[in-house]
GROMACS .gro file of C-alpha atoms in nm:
model
  194
    1ILE     CA    1  -0.172  -3.766  -0.941
    2ASP     CA    2  -0.549  -3.732  -0.882
    3ILE     CA    3  -0.499  -3.850  -0.521
    4HIS     CA    4  -0.248  -3.570  -0.462
    5ARG     CA    5  -0.468  -3.317  -0.642
    6ASP     CA    6  -0.762  -3.405  -0.417
    7ALA     CA    7  -0.545  -3.371  -0.106
    8LEU     CA    8  -0.410  -3.034  -0.222
    9ASP     CA    9  -0.761  -2.910  -0.308
   10LYS     CA   10  -0.883  -3.004   0.040
   11TYR     CA   11  -0.578  -2.848   0.204
   12SER     CA   12  -0.625  -2.530  -0.001
   13ALA     CA   13  -0.991  -2.503   0.104
   14GLU     CA   14  -0.898  -2.548   0.471
   15MET     CA   15  -0.625  -2.284   0.445
   16THR     CA   16  -0.876  -2.041   0.297
   17LYS     CA   17  -1.108  -2.104   0.592
   18LEU     CA   18  -0.820  -2.050   0.834
   19ALA     CA   19  -0.715  -1.726   0.661
   20MET     CA   20  -1.072  -1.597   0.683
   21ARG     CA   21  -1.089  -1.687   1.052
   22ILE     CA   22  -0.762  -1.504   1.118
   23ALA     CA   23  -0.887  -1.199   0.925
   24SER     CA   24  -1.205  -1.206   1.133
   25ILE     CA   25  -1.007  -1.212   1.458
   26MET     CA   26  -0.786  -0.927   1.335
   27ALA     CA   27  -1.094  -0.720   1.243
   28THR     CA   28  -1.230  -0.770   1.595
   29ASP     CA   29  -0.892  -0.668   1.736
   30LEU     CA   30  -0.895  -0.353   1.520
   31GLY     CA   31  -1.248  -0.271   1.633
   32VAL     CA   32  -1.396  -0.274   1.283
   33ASP     CA   33  -1.677  -0.479   1.133
   34GLN     CA   34  -1.545  -0.824   1.041
   35GLU     CA   35  -1.656  -0.782   0.681
   36ALA     CA   36  -1.422  -0.484   0.644
   37LEU     CA   37  -1.117  -0.712   0.663
   38VAL     CA   38  -1.264  -1.051   0.570
   39GLY     CA   39  -1.408  -0.895   0.253
   40ALA     CA   40  -1.060  -0.784   0.148
   41PHE     CA   41  -0.955  -1.152   0.137
   42ARG     CA   42  -1.276  -1.310   0.008
   43ASP     CA   43  -1.255  -1.465  -0.341
   44LYS     CA   44  -0.900  -1.341  -0.390
   45GLN     CA   45  -0.606  -1.539  -0.520
   46GLN     CA   46  -0.441  -1.804  -0.308
   47SER     CA   47  -0.111  -1.959  -0.410
   48MET     CA   48   0.078  -2.246  -0.255
   49ALA     CA   49   0.441  -2.353  -0.245
   50ILE     CA   50   0.603  -2.665  -0.108
   51HIS     CA   51   0.964  -2.597  -0.014
   52HIS     CA   52   1.228  -2.856   0.064
   53TYR     CA   53   1.568  -2.747   0.188
   54PRO     CA   54   1.810  -3.043   0.180
   55PRO     CA   55   2.090  -3.070   0.437
   56CYS     CA   56   2.394  -2.864   0.342
   57ARG     CA   57   2.747  -2.952   0.452
   58HIS     CA   58   2.847  -2.585   0.455
   59PRO     CA   59   2.543  -2.395   0.586
   60ASP     CA   60   2.758  -2.092   0.664
   61LYS     CA   61   2.824  -2.046   0.290
   62VAL     CA   62   2.465  -2.054   0.164
   63ILE     CA   63   2.124  -1.924   0.257
   64GLY     CA   64   1.798  -2.111   0.203
   65ILE     CA   65   1.591  -1.801   0.126
   66THR     CA   66   1.728  -1.447   0.135
   67PRO     CA   67   1.576  -1.184   0.367
   68HIS     CA   68   1.238  -1.057   0.246
   69SER     CA   69   0.884  -0.979   0.354
   70ASP     CA   70   0.589  -1.145   0.184
   71GLY     CA   71   0.413  -0.920  -0.063
   72LEU     CA   72   0.053  -1.037  -0.041
   73GLY     CA   73  -0.191  -1.027   0.251
   74LEU     CA   74  -0.140  -1.325   0.480
   75THR     CA   75   0.100  -1.619   0.472
   76LEU     CA   76   0.028  -1.950   0.646
   77LEU     CA   77   0.325  -2.185   0.687
   78LEU     CA   78   0.310  -2.547   0.798
   79GLN     CA   79   0.646  -2.703   0.875
   80LEU     CA   80   0.651  -3.081   0.828
   81ASP     CA   81   0.955  -3.154   1.047
   82ASP     CA   82   1.144  -3.013   1.345
   83THR     CA   83   1.445  -2.874   1.158
   84PRO     CA   84   1.517  -2.511   1.250
   85GLY     CA   85   1.599  -2.251   0.987
   86LEU     CA   86   1.329  -1.982   0.978
   87GLN     CA   87   1.437  -1.653   1.131
   88ILE     CA   88   1.261  -1.317   1.168
   89ARG     CA   89   1.426  -0.977   1.199
   90LYS     CA   90   1.331  -0.782   1.509
   91ASP     CA   91   1.504  -0.462   1.616
   92GLY     CA   92   1.785  -0.531   1.369
   93ARG     CA   93   1.856  -0.881   1.505
   94TRP     CA   94   1.776  -1.219   1.350
   95LEU     CA   95   1.575  -1.438   1.586
   96PRO     CA   96   1.502  -1.808   1.530
   97VAL     CA   97   1.144  -1.930   1.500
   98ARG     CA   98   1.138  -2.272   1.662
   99PRO     CA   99   0.919  -2.523   1.478
  100ARG     CA  100   0.640  -2.675   1.686
  101PRO     CA  101   0.459  -2.988   1.565
  102GLY     CA  102   0.099  -2.935   1.458
  103THR     CA  103   0.114  -2.555   1.450
  104PHE     CA  104   0.109  -2.293   1.177
  105ILE     CA  105   0.334  -1.992   1.149
  106ILE     CA  106   0.130  -1.690   1.043
  107ASN     CA  107   0.309  -1.406   0.865
  108VAL     CA  108   0.148  -1.069   0.823
  109ALA     CA  109   0.245  -0.966   0.470
  110ASP     CA  110   0.293  -0.620   0.320
  111ILE     CA  111  -0.060  -0.574   0.183
  112LEU     CA  112  -0.210  -0.653   0.524
  113GLU     CA  113   0.014  -0.388   0.677
  114VAL     CA  114  -0.128  -0.135   0.429
  115LEU     CA  115  -0.489  -0.250   0.477
  116THR     CA  116  -0.460  -0.207   0.854
  117ASN     CA  117  -0.280   0.129   0.815
  118GLY     CA  118   0.020  -0.014   1.000
  119ALA     CA  119  -0.170  -0.161   1.295
  120TYR     CA  120  -0.028  -0.498   1.189
  121LYS     CA  121   0.331  -0.498   1.061
  122SER     CA  122   0.470  -0.729   0.798
  123VAL     CA  123   0.768  -0.930   0.908
  124GLU     CA  124   1.104  -0.960   0.736
  125HIS     CA  125   1.229  -1.318   0.745
  126ARG     CA  126   1.483  -1.557   0.595
  127VAL     CA  127   1.561  -1.928   0.596
  128LEU     CA  128   1.902  -2.072   0.684
  129ALA     CA  129   2.026  -2.413   0.573
  130ASP     CA  130   2.096  -2.690   0.825
  131ALA     CA  131   2.410  -2.904   0.808
  132GLU     CA  132   2.248  -3.232   0.910
  133LYS     CA  133   1.875  -3.234   0.841
  134GLY     CA  134   1.643  -3.128   0.562
  135ARG     CA  135   1.350  -2.894   0.615
  136THR     CA  136   1.012  -2.914   0.438
  137THR     CA  137   0.729  -2.660   0.451
  138ILE     CA  138   0.392  -2.602   0.286
  139VAL     CA  139   0.323  -2.231   0.245
  140THR     CA  140  -0.004  -2.069   0.135
  141PHE     CA  141  -0.015  -1.704   0.036
  142HIS     CA  142  -0.347  -1.521   0.053
  143GLU     CA  143  -0.397  -1.203  -0.148
  144ALA     CA  144  -0.611  -0.914  -0.025
  145TYR     CA  145  -0.724  -0.579  -0.166
  146VAL     CA  146  -1.024  -0.345  -0.159
  147ASP     CA  147  -1.206  -0.238  -0.478
  148GLY     CA  148  -0.905  -0.330  -0.694
  149MET     CA  149  -0.678  -0.117  -0.477
  150VAL     CA  150  -0.410  -0.178  -0.218
  151LYS     CA  151  -0.498   0.090   0.038
  152PRO     CA  152  -0.585   0.136   0.404
  153ILE     CA  153  -0.934   0.003   0.476
  154PRO     CA  154  -1.166   0.305   0.508
  155GLU     CA  155  -1.328   0.165   0.825
  156VAL     CA  156  -0.987   0.146   0.996
  157LEU     CA  157  -0.924   0.513   0.917
  158LYS     CA  158  -1.275   0.623   1.024
  159LEU     CA  159  -1.265   0.437   1.354
  160ASN     CA  160  -0.950   0.607   1.473
  161GLY     CA  161  -0.994   0.934   1.285
  162ALA     CA  162  -0.651   0.857   1.146
  163GLU     CA  163  -0.480   0.982   0.834
  164ALA     CA  164  -0.366   0.720   0.586
  165ARG     CA  165  -0.003   0.622   0.645
  166TYR     CA  166   0.021   0.451   0.306
  167LYS     CA  167  -0.053   0.564  -0.048
  168SER     CA  168  -0.334   0.393  -0.238
  169ILE     CA  169  -0.222   0.202  -0.546
  170GLU     CA  170  -0.397  -0.014  -0.804
  171ARG     CA  171  -0.349  -0.383  -0.733
  172ILE     CA  172  -0.174  -0.453  -1.065
  173GLU     CA  173   0.067  -0.162  -1.012
  174TYR     CA  174   0.139  -0.288  -0.662
  175ILE     CA  175   0.223  -0.634  -0.797
  176LYS     CA  176   0.453  -0.490  -1.065
  177GLY     CA  177   0.627  -0.263  -0.815
  178ASN     CA  178   0.669  -0.544  -0.567
  179PHE     CA  179   0.834  -0.773  -0.824
  180VAL     CA  180   1.076  -0.497  -0.928
  181ALA     CA  181   1.163  -0.428  -0.564
  182LEU     CA  182   1.220  -0.799  -0.497
  183SER     CA  183   1.460  -0.820  -0.791
  184GLU     CA  184   1.648  -0.520  -0.651
  185GLY     CA  185   1.653  -0.652  -0.295
  186THR     CA  186   1.437  -0.369  -0.161
  187ARG     CA  187   1.090  -0.348  -0.004
  188PHE     CA  188   0.822  -0.189  -0.221
  189LEU     CA  189   0.620  -0.125   0.095
  190GLU     CA  190   0.866   0.149   0.190
  191SER     CA  191   0.772   0.348  -0.123
  192LEU     CA  192   0.405   0.345  -0.019
  193LYS     CA  193   0.462   0.503   0.322
  194ILE     CA  194   0.342   0.861   0.356
   0.00000   0.00000   0.00000
């Protein structure tokens, strides 16, 4: 078990570095100081999940993971095989995301959409079962917030002279609201839009 723990600890540390690098690139793209976005992720919670979807003889009768958007800041997904299944919704249609060896899939999550005042949009996605092959992924979720709040980053608003498109909410209230919405099959993000 210690061997696996060491490997997971190292993987976790590398995923944190990658998330910070992505946040830095996004800040540059937004035209704000890197610390404005990187600071929202720094020293925040990271969680990890390893998912295995076994082959299913009747994939048309089940779904691997129901449609949803991720609630935190940034999601990094590493697929360990070439089995398809991940789909994203774009313009009302489900589109497959083809797995590519050695690459990560990066999902903008709901909090990041709020932080960037909608400049980056979270993505609704689902996972379908495969009739013949299993699918295994390692997913890391990176939380982000500013001063204990889920709100548009002030620097993003100042730069563009924009009005906030999302309400500010305390982090704990956001988490509670997001869990309730998930249980109801809705998106809490919609309730934050102004």
